[in-house]
Short mmCIF file of C-alpha atoms and ligand atoms in Angstrom, two decimals:
data_model
loop_
_atom_site.label_atom_id
_atom_site.label_comp_id
_atom_site.label_asym_id
_atom_site.label_seq_id
_atom_site.Cartn_x
_atom_site.Cartn_y
_atom_site.Cartn_z
CA UNK L 1 -74.93 -52.66 70.13
CA UNK L 2 -78.07 -54.48 71.25
CA UNK L 3 -76.25 -57.41 72.88
CA UNK L 4 -74.34 -55.16 75.29
CA UNK L 5 -77.48 -53.86 76.94
CA UNK L 6 -78.14 -54.21 80.58
CA UNK L 7 -80.87 -56.66 81.58
CA UNK L 8 -82.43 -56.54 85.02
CA UNK L 9 -84.05 -59.74 86.25
CA UNK L 10 -86.37 -59.33 89.22
CA UNK L 11 -89.20 -61.32 90.72
CA UNK L 12 -90.37 -62.63 94.07
CA UNK L 13 -88.35 -64.74 96.43
CA UNK L 14 -87.89 -68.40 95.48
CA UNK L 15 -89.22 -67.88 91.97
CA UNK L 16 -85.97 -69.28 90.60
CA UNK L 17 -84.04 -66.15 89.56
CA UNK L 18 -80.79 -67.75 90.68
CA UNK L 19 -81.46 -70.98 88.82
CA UNK L 20 -82.45 -69.20 85.61
CA UNK L 21 -79.48 -66.84 85.68
CA UNK L 22 -77.10 -69.74 86.40
CA UNK L 23 -78.64 -71.57 83.44
CA UNK L 24 -78.09 -68.50 81.23
CA UNK L 25 -74.44 -68.36 82.33
CA UNK L 26 -73.94 -72.08 81.75
CA UNK L 27 -75.31 -71.90 78.22
CA UNK L 28 -74.03 -68.42 77.36
CA UNK L 29 -70.68 -67.91 79.10
CA UNK L 30 -70.33 -64.56 77.31
CA UNK L 31 -73.02 -63.13 79.61
CA UNK L 32 -71.68 -61.44 82.72
CA UNK L 33 -73.72 -61.81 85.89
CA UNK L 34 -73.10 -59.03 88.39
CA UNK L 35 -71.90 -60.18 91.82
CA UNK L 36 -73.81 -58.32 94.53
CA UNK L 37 -72.49 -57.17 97.87
CA UNK L 38 -74.51 -58.19 100.91
CA UNK L 39 -74.51 -57.93 104.68
CA UNK L 40 -76.23 -61.34 104.91
CA UNK L 41 -74.02 -64.12 106.29
CA UNK L 42 -73.00 -66.76 103.74
CA UNK L 43 -75.11 -69.92 103.45
CA UNK L 44 -73.26 -73.23 103.45
CA UNK L 45 -71.50 -73.60 100.11
CA UNK L 46 -71.62 -69.92 99.19
CA UNK L 47 -68.24 -68.52 98.20
CA UNK L 48 -67.17 -64.94 98.89
CA UNK L 49 -66.65 -63.09 95.61
CA UNK L 50 -68.52 -65.73 93.61
CA UNK L 51 -72.08 -65.88 94.93
CA UNK L 52 -71.89 -62.60 96.79
CA UNK L 53 -69.32 -60.25 98.18
CA UNK L 54 -69.98 -60.65 101.91
CA UNK L 55 -69.26 -57.45 103.81
CA UNK L 56 -70.12 -56.00 107.22
CA UNK L 57 -72.78 -53.31 107.46
CA UNK L 58 -70.39 -50.41 108.15
CA UNK L 59 -68.43 -51.23 104.98
CA UNK L 60 -71.65 -51.51 103.01
CA UNK L 61 -72.75 -48.07 104.24
CA UNK L 62 -69.37 -46.59 103.29
CA UNK L 63 -69.72 -47.91 99.75
CA UNK L 64 -73.24 -46.44 99.46
CA UNK L 65 -72.03 -43.07 100.80
CA UNK L 66 -69.16 -43.08 98.30
CA UNK L 67 -71.60 -43.62 95.42
CA UNK L 68 -70.12 -47.03 94.68
CA UNK L 69 -73.50 -48.80 94.54
CA UNK L 70 -75.54 -48.64 91.36
CA UNK L 71 -78.53 -49.57 93.49
CA UNK L 72 -79.07 -51.09 96.89
CA UNK L 73 -81.92 -52.20 99.12
CA UNK L 74 -82.70 -53.65 102.48
CA UNK L 75 -84.38 -56.88 101.38
CA UNK L 76 -87.04 -58.66 103.45
CA UNK L 77 -86.49 -55.88 106.06
CA UNK L 78 -83.35 -57.67 107.03
CA UNK L 79 -80.07 -57.51 105.19
CA UNK L 80 -78.66 -55.02 102.73
CA UNK L 81 -77.88 -56.04 99.18
CA UNK L 82 -76.33 -53.86 96.48
CA UNK L 83 -74.83 -53.87 93.00
CA UNK L 84 -71.27 -52.52 92.85
CA UNK L 85 -71.40 -49.81 90.18
CA UNK L 86 -67.98 -50.00 88.58
CA UNK L 87 -67.94 -53.60 87.33
CA UNK L 88 -71.33 -53.04 85.67
CA UNK L 89 -70.13 -49.90 83.91
CA UNK L 90 -66.90 -51.60 82.86
CA UNK L 91 -68.63 -54.65 81.37
CA UNK L 92 -71.20 -52.55 79.53
CA UNK L 93 -68.47 -50.27 78.15
CA UNK L 94 -66.63 -53.37 76.91
CA UNK L 95 -69.77 -54.55 75.11
CA UNK L 96 -70.43 -57.49 77.42
CA UNK L 97 -74.12 -58.45 77.86
CA UNK L 98 -74.76 -57.86 81.53
CA UNK L 99 -77.38 -59.34 83.82
CA UNK L 100 -78.46 -58.08 87.24
CA UNK L 101 -80.49 -60.36 89.47
CA UNK L 102 -81.95 -58.05 92.10
CA UNK L 103 -85.08 -57.30 94.09
CA UNK L 104 -87.95 -54.99 93.16
CA UNK L 105 -86.67 -51.95 95.09
CA UNK L 106 -83.32 -52.24 93.32
CA UNK L 107 -84.96 -52.66 89.92
CA UNK L 108 -86.89 -49.42 90.48
CA UNK L 109 -83.65 -47.57 91.23
CA UNK L 110 -81.97 -48.90 88.10
CA UNK L 111 -84.99 -47.79 86.09
CA UNK L 112 -84.33 -44.24 87.32
CA UNK L 113 -80.63 -44.21 86.53
CA UNK L 114 -80.47 -46.54 83.51
CA UNK L 115 -83.85 -46.34 81.79
CA UNK L 116 -82.51 -48.02 78.64
CA UNK L 117 -82.03 -51.30 80.50
CA UNK L 118 -84.45 -54.14 79.80
CA UNK L 119 -86.57 -54.99 82.85
CA UNK L 120 -87.68 -58.60 83.06
CA UNK L 121 -90.07 -59.94 85.68
CA UNK L 122 -89.74 -63.63 86.50
CA UNK L 123 -93.11 -64.89 87.73
CA UNK L 124 -94.09 -68.20 89.32
CA UNK L 125 -96.72 -70.36 87.60
CA UNK L 126 -98.96 -69.75 90.63
CA UNK L 127 -98.89 -68.52 94.23
CA UNK L 128 -99.16 -72.09 95.55
CA UNK L 129 -96.16 -73.13 93.50
CA UNK L 130 -94.12 -70.20 94.83
CA UNK L 131 -94.98 -71.09 98.40
CA UNK L 132 -94.10 -74.74 97.79
CA UNK L 133 -90.73 -73.78 96.28
CA UNK L 134 -89.84 -71.51 99.18
CA UNK L 135 -90.78 -74.04 101.82
CA UNK L 136 -89.23 -76.90 99.85
CA UNK L 137 -85.76 -75.42 99.48
CA UNK L 138 -85.37 -75.42 103.26
CA UNK L 139 -82.70 -72.70 103.40
CA UNK L 140 -84.80 -70.43 105.64
CA UNK L 141 -86.45 -71.07 109.00
CA UNK L 142 -90.23 -70.71 109.38
CA UNK L 143 -90.09 -67.08 110.50
CA UNK L 144 -87.86 -66.11 107.59
CA UNK L 145 -90.13 -68.01 105.17
CA UNK L 146 -93.15 -65.99 106.37
CA UNK L 147 -91.21 -62.76 106.03
CA UNK L 148 -90.20 -63.68 102.48
CA UNK L 149 -93.75 -64.67 101.54
CA UNK L 150 -95.02 -61.27 102.74
CA UNK L 151 -92.44 -59.53 100.54
CA UNK L 152 -93.36 -61.84 97.66
CA UNK L 153 -96.99 -60.66 97.72
CA UNK L 154 -95.85 -57.05 97.37
CA UNK L 155 -93.38 -57.97 94.64
CA UNK L 156 -95.93 -59.91 92.62
CA UNK L 157 -98.16 -56.84 92.53
CA UNK L 158 -95.40 -54.90 90.75
CA UNK L 159 -95.30 -57.07 87.64
CA UNK L 160 -96.86 -54.38 85.42
CA UNK L 161 -93.87 -52.07 86.05
CA UNK L 162 -91.67 -54.39 83.99
CA UNK L 163 -91.11 -54.48 80.23
CA UNK L 164 -91.88 -58.17 80.03
CA UNK L 165 -92.92 -61.11 82.20
CA UNK L 166 -91.43 -64.58 81.90
CA UNK L 167 -93.23 -67.39 83.73
CA UNK L 168 -90.75 -69.79 85.28
CA UNK L 169 -92.61 -73.05 84.77
CA UNK L 170 -89.82 -75.04 83.14
CA UNK L 171 -86.33 -73.65 83.71
CA UNK L 172 -85.02 -74.31 80.21
CA UNK L 173 -87.96 -72.47 78.67
CA UNK L 174 -87.59 -69.49 81.00
CA UNK L 175 -83.90 -69.32 80.08
CA UNK L 176 -84.73 -69.36 76.36
CA UNK L 177 -87.15 -66.49 76.88
CA UNK L 178 -84.59 -64.51 78.87
CA UNK L 179 -81.92 -65.11 76.23
CA UNK L 180 -84.29 -63.74 73.59
CA UNK L 181 -84.96 -60.68 75.76
CA UNK L 182 -81.21 -60.11 76.08
CA UNK L 183 -80.88 -60.04 72.32
CA UNK L 184 -78.58 -63.06 72.28
CA UNK L 185 -78.81 -65.65 69.54
CA UNK L 186 -80.14 -68.99 70.82
CA UNK L 187 -77.95 -72.01 70.18
CA UNK L 188 -78.13 -75.64 71.13
P1 5GP K 201 -80.89 -64.27 99.00
O1 5GP K 201 -80.68 -63.86 100.43
O2 5GP K 201 -81.92 -65.35 98.88
O3 5GP K 201 -79.60 -64.62 98.29
O4 5GP K 201 -81.47 -63.01 98.22
C1 5GP K 201 -82.57 -62.33 98.72
C2 5GP K 201 -83.06 -61.31 97.71
O5 5GP K 201 -82.08 -60.28 97.51
C3 5GP K 201 -83.38 -61.85 96.32
O6 5GP K 201 -84.68 -61.40 95.97
C4 5GP K 201 -82.35 -61.22 95.45
O7 5GP K 201 -82.83 -60.98 94.14
C5 5GP K 201 -82.07 -59.93 96.15
N1 5GP K 201 -80.78 -59.37 95.77
C6 5GP K 201 -79.62 -60.05 95.57
N2 5GP K 201 -78.65 -59.20 95.21
C7 5GP K 201 -79.19 -57.97 95.18
C8 5GP K 201 -78.68 -56.67 94.86
O8 5GP K 201 -77.52 -56.46 94.52
N3 5GP K 201 -79.55 -55.65 94.95
C9 5GP K 201 -80.85 -55.80 95.32
N4 5GP K 201 -81.62 -54.71 95.34
N5 5GP K 201 -81.37 -57.01 95.61
C10 5GP K 201 -80.55 -58.08 95.55
#
């Protein structure tokens, strides 16, 4: 069943992965977006269990040791993020099209364990645009912005590892392209 495949969406910080995947969910409620666990503290407005599952580091490490993470990574050399394995397996088994929005290190791990997944790289229209988006959203302080930009340079260099690249110039268009990659039928 093509529509029940796993799609992995990766790409550098601030490229708009969150916006595009939220747009997919808004237009295609049948898509299930995995909720990651993280050791990062919640940002204002983020809800536990909705945006992330916020857990302390010792709990995170226990879950990794128990094999409960499909993949995990320490992102921007800072906090740990991981995809709880069971909900992904359950949704795929039930035929639900499933989307993971994760970083490059995580995408590489999923490629090892689930090579049939579709790997999509979301790219910015340009480096300048990426930098402007990161600085403009104002959710990170200057030091964190620099750290994220350093990671972004490494992540951009990995584009060729992916099955397909989608340039996020206009959100609606990027969503359409992702929908097509997921094998879903576009509708108005
Ligand atoms: P943020 O702190 O801005 O929410 O996310 C930082 C980075 O962590 C983003 O690049 C995001 O894609 C990545 N990320 C979020 N969830 C996961 C996950 O479950 N696994 C991995 N490997 N990366 C994740």
